[in-house]
Short mmCIF file of C-alpha atoms in Angstrom, two decimals:
data_model
loop_
_atom_site.label_atom_id
_atom_site.label_comp_id
_atom_site.label_asym_id
_atom_site.label_seq_id
_atom_site.Cartn_x
_atom_site.Cartn_y
_atom_site.Cartn_z
CA UNK A 1 16.60 -8.46 17.92
CA UNK A 2 16.54 -4.78 16.14
CA UNK A 3 18.76 -2.48 17.26
CA UNK A 4 18.37 0.72 19.17
CA UNK A 5 20.60 3.39 19.11
CA UNK A 6 21.36 5.06 21.93
CA UNK A 7 22.29 8.32 23.63
CA UNK A 8 23.56 7.04 26.37
CA UNK A 9 27.44 7.12 27.35
CA UNK A 10 29.11 4.62 29.32
CA UNK A 11 28.93 0.62 29.87
CA UNK A 12 24.97 0.06 29.67
CA UNK A 13 25.33 -3.67 31.41
CA UNK A 14 27.53 -2.26 34.40
CA UNK A 15 24.63 0.70 34.77
CA UNK A 16 21.60 -1.49 34.78
CA UNK A 17 23.34 -3.81 37.20
CA UNK A 18 24.56 -0.96 39.36
CA UNK A 19 21.16 0.78 39.42
CA UNK A 20 19.71 -2.46 40.79
CA UNK A 21 22.30 -3.50 43.34
CA UNK A 22 22.06 -0.03 44.60
CA UNK A 23 18.11 -0.03 45.00
CA UNK A 24 17.08 -3.43 45.62
CA UNK A 25 18.24 -4.46 49.41
CA UNK A 26 21.23 -7.35 48.97
CA UNK A 27 20.36 -7.48 45.60
CA UNK A 28 22.59 -9.77 42.82
CA UNK A 29 21.77 -8.71 39.19
CA UNK A 30 23.03 -10.80 36.13
CA UNK A 31 22.75 -8.57 33.11
CA UNK A 32 23.33 -10.23 29.29
CA UNK A 33 22.38 -8.53 25.86
CA UNK A 34 23.37 -5.29 24.02
CA UNK A 35 21.63 -3.37 21.26
CA UNK A 36 18.95 -2.08 23.68
CA UNK A 37 17.38 -5.46 24.17
CA UNK A 38 18.82 -6.74 27.96
CA UNK A 39 17.65 -10.09 29.97
CA UNK A 40 17.94 -9.69 33.74
CA UNK A 41 17.84 -12.38 36.31
CA UNK A 42 17.82 -10.38 39.91
CA UNK A 43 18.06 -12.21 42.89
CA UNK A 44 17.41 -10.71 46.20
CA UNK A 45 15.11 -11.48 49.74
CA UNK A 46 13.20 -8.70 49.04
CA UNK A 47 11.03 -10.28 46.62
CA UNK A 48 10.05 -12.76 49.31
CA UNK A 49 6.24 -12.75 49.89
CA UNK A 50 5.81 -10.40 46.55
CA UNK A 51 3.85 -11.63 43.55
CA UNK A 52 5.67 -11.37 40.10
CA UNK A 53 3.97 -7.86 39.44
CA UNK A 54 5.30 -6.36 42.35
CA UNK A 55 8.72 -8.22 42.23
CA UNK A 56 9.24 -6.73 38.62
CA UNK A 57 8.33 -3.39 39.28
CA UNK A 58 11.05 -3.40 42.17
CA UNK A 59 13.53 -4.00 39.13
CA UNK A 60 11.45 -1.89 36.70
CA UNK A 61 11.45 1.50 39.09
CA UNK A 62 15.40 1.08 39.74
CA UNK A 63 16.15 1.04 36.19
CA UNK A 64 13.53 3.78 34.96
CA UNK A 65 15.91 6.41 34.43
CA UNK A 66 17.73 4.41 31.96
CA UNK A 67 14.33 3.36 30.15
CA UNK A 68 13.27 7.05 30.02
CA UNK A 69 13.58 9.40 26.84
CA UNK A 70 13.53 9.08 22.70
CA UNK A 71 16.93 7.04 22.59
CA UNK A 72 17.11 5.18 26.33
CA UNK A 73 19.48 2.96 27.00
CA UNK A 74 17.23 -0.03 27.65
CA UNK A 75 14.76 0.13 25.12
CA UNK A 76 13.29 -3.81 25.95
CA UNK A 77 13.97 -6.11 29.08
CA UNK A 78 13.14 -9.41 26.96
CA UNK A 79 13.21 -11.31 30.15
CA UNK A 80 13.44 -10.50 33.57
CA UNK A 81 13.42 -13.31 36.55
CA UNK A 82 13.21 -12.57 40.31
CA UNK A 83 14.39 -14.96 42.53
CA UNK A 84 14.84 -15.31 46.46
CA UNK A 85 17.88 -17.03 47.06
CA UNK B 1 -0.29 12.30 32.37
CA UNK B 2 -3.03 14.48 32.75
CA UNK B 3 -6.48 14.16 33.94
CA UNK B 4 -7.76 13.72 31.06
CA UNK B 5 -5.81 10.57 29.46
CA UNK B 6 -5.83 9.41 33.45
CA UNK B 7 -9.68 9.49 33.32
CA UNK B 8 -9.78 7.16 29.86
CA UNK B 9 -7.48 4.86 30.76
CA UNK B 10 -9.45 4.13 33.98
CA UNK B 11 -12.84 3.73 32.20
CA UNK B 12 -11.08 1.81 29.73
CA UNK B 13 -9.69 -0.95 32.10
CA UNK B 14 -13.22 -0.43 33.94
CA UNK B 15 -15.76 -0.97 30.97
CA UNK B 16 -13.50 -3.85 29.56
CA UNK B 17 -13.04 -7.22 30.99
CA UNK B 18 -9.81 -8.11 29.19
CA UNK B 19 -8.11 -5.36 27.62
CA UNK B 20 -4.39 -4.97 26.11
CA UNK B 21 -2.49 -2.08 25.77
CA UNK B 22 -0.31 -2.58 22.78
CA UNK B 23 1.82 -1.31 19.81
CA UNK B 24 -1.06 -1.94 16.78
CA UNK B 25 -3.87 -4.28 16.57
CA UNK B 26 -4.72 -7.80 16.91
CA UNK B 27 -4.82 -8.60 13.14
CA UNK B 28 -1.10 -6.09 12.52
CA UNK B 29 0.52 -6.27 15.95
CA UNK B 30 3.67 -3.85 15.13
CA UNK B 31 6.32 -5.24 17.98
CA UNK B 32 6.97 -8.78 18.78
CA UNK B 33 6.12 -8.60 22.52
CA UNK B 34 2.55 -7.37 21.59
CA UNK B 35 2.40 -10.40 19.01
CA UNK B 36 3.11 -12.99 21.48
CA UNK B 37 0.92 -11.87 23.87
CA UNK B 38 -1.89 -11.11 21.09
CA UNK B 39 -0.96 -14.76 20.06
CA UNK B 40 -1.37 -16.20 23.77
CA UNK B 41 -5.09 -14.45 23.82
CA UNK B 42 -6.11 -15.92 20.57
CA UNK B 43 -5.27 -19.20 21.90
CA UNK B 44 -7.22 -19.12 25.43
CA UNK B 45 -10.09 -17.26 23.29
CA UNK B 46 -11.37 -14.80 25.80
CA UNK B 47 -13.47 -11.77 24.38
CA UNK B 48 -10.66 -9.05 24.35
CA UNK B 49 -10.39 -4.97 23.20
CA UNK B 50 -7.26 -3.87 22.26
CA UNK B 51 -5.88 -0.35 22.53
CA UNK B 52 -3.45 0.67 19.95
CA UNK B 53 -0.62 3.01 22.06
CA UNK B 54 0.96 4.02 18.47
CA UNK B 55 -2.09 5.66 17.85
CA UNK B 56 -2.30 7.48 20.79
CA UNK B 57 0.78 9.32 22.36
CA UNK B 58 -0.94 10.36 25.27
CA UNK B 59 -2.12 7.01 26.48
CA UNK B 60 1.42 5.26 25.50
CA UNK B 61 3.04 7.50 28.18
CA UNK B 62 -0.05 7.89 30.44
CA UNK B 63 -0.25 3.50 30.45
CA UNK B 64 3.03 3.12 31.61
CA UNK B 65 2.94 6.02 34.67
CA UNK B 66 -0.83 4.14 35.25
CA UNK B 67 0.13 0.59 35.60
CA UNK B 68 4.07 1.85 37.02
CA UNK B 69 4.90 -0.34 34.44
CA UNK B 70 8.00 1.09 31.73
CA UNK B 71 7.27 -1.19 28.82
CA UNK B 72 4.30 -2.19 26.40
CA UNK B 73 2.25 -4.29 25.83
CA UNK B 74 0.10 -3.99 29.31
CA UNK B 75 -2.47 -6.31 29.75
CA UNK B 76 -5.50 -5.83 32.31
CA UNK B 77 -8.35 -8.62 33.34
CA UNK B 78 -10.93 -6.63 35.93
CA UNK B 79 -9.17 -3.50 36.47
CA UNK B 80 -5.82 -5.17 37.85
CA UNK B 81 -2.86 -5.08 35.85
CA UNK B 82 -1.93 -8.80 35.05
CA UNK B 83 1.50 -7.92 33.64
CA UNK B 84 3.54 -7.36 30.22
CA UNK B 85 4.53 -10.03 27.70
CA UNK B 86 7.09 -12.13 29.53
CA UNK B 87 4.81 -12.36 32.74
CA UNK B 88 1.99 -13.27 30.21
CA UNK B 89 3.84 -15.93 28.94
CA UNK B 90 5.15 -17.43 32.36
CA UNK B 91 1.39 -17.46 33.66
CA UNK B 92 0.48 -19.23 30.27
CA UNK B 93 2.78 -21.67 30.45
CA UNK B 94 1.61 -22.65 34.22
CA UNK B 95 -2.04 -22.38 33.44
CA UNK B 96 -2.92 -19.40 35.64
CA UNK B 97 -3.59 -17.13 32.76
CA UNK B 98 -6.72 -19.69 31.82
CA UNK B 99 -7.53 -19.99 35.01
CA UNK B 100 -7.62 -15.85 35.52
CA UNK B 101 -9.54 -15.37 32.10
CA UNK B 102 -11.65 -18.02 33.52
CA UNK B 103 -15.20 -17.57 32.82
CA UNK B 104 -14.45 -15.10 30.24
CA UNK B 105 -12.63 -17.50 27.96
CA UNK B 106 -14.74 -18.17 25.49
CA UNK B 107 -16.00 -22.13 24.60
CA UNK B 108 -14.47 -22.92 20.95
CA UNK B 109 -16.24 -25.78 20.03
CA UNK B 110 -14.25 -28.64 18.26
CA UNK B 111 -14.75 -28.39 14.69
CA UNK B 112 -16.26 -31.39 12.84
CA UNK B 113 -13.23 -33.27 11.27
CA UNK B 114 -13.30 -36.50 8.48
CA UNK B 115 -10.51 -38.45 7.83
CA UNK B 116 -10.79 -40.96 5.14
CA UNK B 117 -9.98 -44.81 5.57
CA UNK B 118 -6.93 -44.09 3.21
CA UNK B 119 -5.92 -40.72 5.46
CA UNK B 120 -6.44 -42.82 8.24
CA UNK B 121 -4.00 -45.59 7.32
CA UNK B 122 -1.66 -43.36 6.17
CA UNK B 123 -1.59 -41.97 9.59
CA UNK B 124 -1.56 -45.25 11.09
CA UNK B 125 2.06 -46.10 9.64
CA UNK B 126 3.55 -42.34 10.42
CA UNK B 127 2.16 -42.79 14.03
CA UNK B 128 4.42 -45.88 14.53
CA UNK B 129 7.73 -43.15 14.49
CA UNK B 130 6.01 -40.46 16.00
CA UNK B 131 6.34 -41.19 19.64
CA UNK B 132 4.66 -38.90 22.01
CA UNK B 133 3.62 -36.57 19.45
CA UNK B 134 0.06 -36.35 18.53
CA UNK B 135 -1.43 -35.53 14.85
CA UNK B 136 -2.19 -31.96 14.73
CA UNK B 137 -3.80 -29.71 11.89
CA UNK B 138 -4.01 -26.01 12.03
CA UNK B 139 -4.95 -23.14 9.33
CA UNK B 140 -4.04 -20.00 9.73
CA UNK B 141 -5.97 -16.93 8.52
CA UNK B 142 -4.37 -17.56 5.05
CA UNK B 143 -5.71 -20.61 4.72
CA UNK B 144 -2.29 -22.54 5.08
CA UNK B 145 -2.65 -25.44 6.46
CA UNK B 146 -0.23 -27.35 8.79
CA UNK B 147 -0.79 -31.13 8.98
CA UNK B 148 1.79 -32.91 11.21
CA UNK B 149 2.83 -34.80 14.43
CA UNK B 150 3.72 -32.36 16.85
CA UNK B 151 3.58 -31.93 20.98
CA UNK B 152 -0.01 -31.94 22.67
CA UNK B 153 -0.76 -28.03 23.93
CA UNK B 154 -2.74 -26.82 26.71
CA UNK B 155 -6.33 -25.87 25.42
CA UNK B 156 -5.71 -28.33 22.29
CA UNK B 157 -9.18 -29.28 21.38
CA UNK B 158 -9.76 -32.77 20.49
CA UNK B 159 -11.38 -34.53 17.70
CA UNK B 160 -11.68 -38.42 16.84
CA UNK B 161 -12.15 -39.67 13.80
CA UNK B 162 -11.50 -43.41 11.94
CA UNK B 163 -9.90 -43.70 15.94
CA UNK B 164 -7.44 -41.42 15.10
CA UNK B 165 -7.29 -38.12 17.82
CA UNK B 166 -6.64 -35.19 15.66
CA UNK B 167 -5.42 -32.08 17.91
CA UNK B 168 -6.47 -28.16 17.03
CA UNK B 169 -5.94 -25.10 18.17
CA UNK B 170 -8.87 -23.13 19.65
CA UNK B 171 -8.16 -20.52 16.84
CA UNK B 172 -7.81 -22.92 13.84
CA UNK B 173 -10.73 -24.72 15.17
CA UNK B 174 -13.28 -22.58 12.94
CA UNK B 175 -11.60 -22.41 9.75
CA UNK B 176 -11.48 -25.97 9.85
CA UNK B 177 -14.60 -26.66 10.74
CA UNK B 178 -16.15 -29.53 7.81
CA UNK B 179 -12.84 -30.00 6.70
CA UNK B 180 -11.85 -33.54 5.18
CA UNK B 181 -8.64 -35.25 5.00
CA UNK B 182 -7.83 -37.68 2.32
CA UNK B 183 -4.64 -39.36 0.86
CA UNK B 184 -4.38 -39.75 -2.30
CA UNK B 185 -1.59 -42.08 -4.35
CA UNK B 186 -1.13 -41.35 -7.97
CA UNK B 187 1.98 -41.75 -10.21
CA UNK B 188 3.28 -38.62 -9.39
CA UNK B 189 3.67 -39.54 -5.39
CA UNK B 190 1.20 -39.35 -3.11
CA UNK B 191 -0.05 -37.13 -0.58
CA UNK B 192 -2.74 -35.78 1.68
CA UNK B 193 -5.09 -33.65 -0.12
CA UNK B 194 -7.31 -31.53 2.19
CA UNK B 195 -10.17 -30.15 1.55
CA UNK B 196 -11.97 -27.70 3.75
CA UNK B 197 -15.68 -25.61 2.87
CA UNK B 198 -14.60 -22.62 4.69
CA UNK B 199 -11.42 -22.03 2.06
CA UNK B 200 -12.34 -18.46 0.03
CA UNK B 201 -12.73 -19.78 -3.76
CA UNK B 202 -8.93 -19.55 -5.10
CA UNK B 203 -7.93 -20.15 -8.88
CA UNK B 204 -7.12 -23.70 -9.29
CA UNK B 205 -4.18 -24.83 -11.31
CA UNK B 206 -4.44 -27.34 -14.06
CA UNK B 207 -1.89 -29.33 -15.63
CA UNK B 208 -2.17 -30.12 -19.18
CA UNK B 209 -2.73 -33.45 -18.50
CA UNK B 210 -5.27 -32.92 -16.03
CA UNK B 211 -6.84 -30.43 -19.14
CA UNK B 212 -6.38 -33.41 -21.34
CA UNK B 213 -7.98 -36.38 -19.00
CA UNK B 214 -11.17 -33.62 -18.41
CA UNK B 215 -11.45 -33.58 -21.79
CA UNK B 216 -11.13 -36.91 -23.00
CA UNK B 217 -13.83 -37.66 -20.09
CA UNK B 218 -16.10 -35.12 -22.13
CA UNK B 219 -16.66 -33.51 -18.71
CA UNK B 220 -18.32 -29.95 -19.45
CA UNK B 221 -15.51 -27.47 -19.25
CA UNK B 222 -15.34 -24.27 -21.09
CA UNK B 223 -12.02 -23.04 -22.43
CA UNK B 224 -10.91 -20.19 -23.02
CA UNK B 225 -7.46 -18.67 -25.06
CA UNK B 226 -6.70 -15.02 -23.67
CA UNK B 227 -3.88 -14.49 -25.86
CA UNK B 228 -4.06 -12.33 -28.99
CA UNK B 229 -5.45 -12.94 -32.23
CA UNK B 230 -2.07 -13.56 -33.60
CA UNK B 231 -0.82 -15.90 -31.29
CA UNK B 232 -3.99 -17.43 -31.78
CA UNK B 233 -3.17 -17.90 -35.33
CA UNK B 234 -0.24 -19.09 -35.38
CA UNK B 235 -0.85 -22.13 -32.43
CA UNK B 236 -4.26 -23.13 -30.23
CA UNK B 237 -5.78 -25.57 -28.61
CA UNK B 238 -8.61 -27.59 -29.57
CA UNK B 239 -12.11 -26.38 -28.63
CA UNK B 240 -10.51 -23.15 -26.94
CA UNK B 241 -12.11 -20.41 -27.76
CA UNK B 242 -10.22 -17.02 -28.45
CA UNK B 243 -11.64 -14.44 -25.20
CA UNK B 244 -12.51 -11.85 -27.77
CA UNK B 245 -15.49 -9.29 -27.06
CA UNK B 246 -18.54 -11.63 -27.85
CA UNK B 247 -16.63 -14.18 -26.34
CA UNK B 248 -16.52 -12.06 -22.73
CA UNK B 249 -20.25 -11.43 -23.58
CA UNK B 250 -20.95 -14.89 -24.38
CA UNK B 251 -18.86 -16.30 -20.60
CA UNK B 252 -20.26 -13.10 -18.57
CA UNK B 253 -23.93 -15.22 -19.39
CA UNK B 254 -22.93 -18.70 -18.77
CA UNK B 255 -24.08 -19.94 -15.40
CA UNK B 256 -21.52 -19.02 -12.49
CA UNK B 257 -20.92 -22.76 -11.34
CA UNK B 258 -20.02 -23.65 -15.07
CA UNK B 259 -16.06 -25.39 -14.74
CA UNK B 260 -13.94 -22.36 -16.41
CA UNK B 261 -10.43 -23.00 -17.95
CA UNK B 262 -8.22 -20.26 -18.77
CA UNK B 263 -4.93 -20.37 -21.44
CA UNK B 264 -2.20 -17.92 -22.70
CA UNK B 265 1.22 -19.02 -24.03
CA UNK B 266 2.73 -19.56 -20.77
CA UNK B 267 0.31 -19.39 -17.62
CA UNK B 268 0.73 -15.58 -16.58
CA UNK B 269 -1.68 -13.91 -18.39
CA UNK B 270 -4.26 -16.61 -18.18
CA UNK B 271 -3.89 -16.50 -14.02
CA UNK B 272 -4.88 -12.64 -14.22
CA UNK B 273 -8.21 -13.34 -16.38
CA UNK B 274 -9.24 -16.45 -14.23
CA UNK B 275 -8.56 -14.14 -10.95
CA UNK B 276 -10.48 -11.77 -12.88
CA UNK B 277 -13.67 -13.83 -14.01
CA UNK B 278 -13.78 -15.36 -10.41
CA UNK B 279 -14.43 -11.54 -8.82
CA UNK B 280 -16.86 -11.87 -11.13
CA UNK B 281 -18.61 -14.71 -9.30
CA UNK B 282 -17.78 -18.11 -11.07
CA UNK B 283 -16.79 -21.05 -8.55
CA UNK B 284 -14.84 -23.28 -10.43
CA UNK B 285 -12.09 -21.30 -12.52
CA UNK B 286 -8.97 -23.42 -13.63
CA UNK B 287 -5.41 -22.10 -15.14
CA UNK B 288 -3.40 -24.03 -17.37
CA UNK B 289 -0.48 -24.44 -15.99
CA UNK B 290 2.73 -23.34 -17.96
CA UNK B 291 -0.11 -22.83 -20.76
CA UNK B 292 0.00 -24.00 -24.61
CA UNK B 293 3.66 -24.33 -24.37
CA UNK B 294 3.13 -27.05 -21.63
CA UNK B 295 0.52 -28.33 -23.60
CA UNK B 296 2.50 -29.00 -27.00
CA UNK B 297 5.41 -30.26 -24.56
CA UNK B 298 3.32 -32.91 -22.71
CA UNK B 299 0.13 -33.70 -24.29
CA UNK B 300 -0.12 -32.76 -28.47
CA UNK B 301 3.32 -31.76 -29.91
CA UNK B 302 1.25 -31.34 -33.03
CA UNK B 303 0.65 -28.35 -31.35
CA UNK B 304 3.50 -25.69 -32.75
CA UNK B 305 5.59 -23.96 -30.50
CA UNK B 306 6.47 -20.25 -30.69
#
């Protein structure tokens, strides 16, 4: 994967995990990746009854601030899995 | 996002049953995720529109807000947001995407493919070791072929020739229509020969031995030497005419179906000449591989090397 410089200061993996677990009820978030590309597995009862787009929108809205701007911390989410349990 | 951008996006998704907001276009996707979705759409074969967000910065930002989705590409079907690359891949694997595109997925006719008896025998022998794999042939846009035993894929078209099922992905089907697959055993080894009438005309490489065989058989070929008169004087191939001005006039007056062979010293200059005359409409144009030097080494040592 290509590398994408960012002006974000700090631990991006922790920032993603914190943002997701803070925004989605009872969520557990596993993040892997680097250089702007990340893979997320998020487990939360909040996804119950939601389709894939709706579930993933919840996650994306939680990390939207990390994906904004010219040199964002998160350039792309290569893989996003949402589970209810 | 201003009202104009919103209206533009609304109109685009309303007026097109299937539309992909992507980076680049279907021929040259400029990001791996966009390329993945294009490849999936091409496999399923619906009629689809694309919007290149790299060319329209307002749309690039606007579509993210419009869909509440932070990344490109984004696929819309029937005015509804379906998802990005990840979701499209998941929906494709489960078969839901094909269902969603449903009636819109163009019916691609299976191509006509022919195996010669010798090719069928060769596949028969190979199939014994292929396990659950199926015989597959594909041709990409550059007409490079894949002929192999591989996994079955959803959406495969299946053609039977000589009792052997051949799988073809829909995107290859039109390129392969009318293709004949032969198996040729010769002194230099054996291999499959693919003859495809849709292939654009190319300069054909000709080995010195093959040229000798053509000349010995009395085949009607026109043989031209594209080197300088000085080189032609040092060493030349019997029957090859120096391509000077009168020879060029003669050549251009020939019927375009006449087989023509070009040679030079090592095969480089003659390749350029061959490509030039291919553009003049000649259909069967050969380049002597390795040039006169190879001829003198493999066919006629009496021709001096220089």
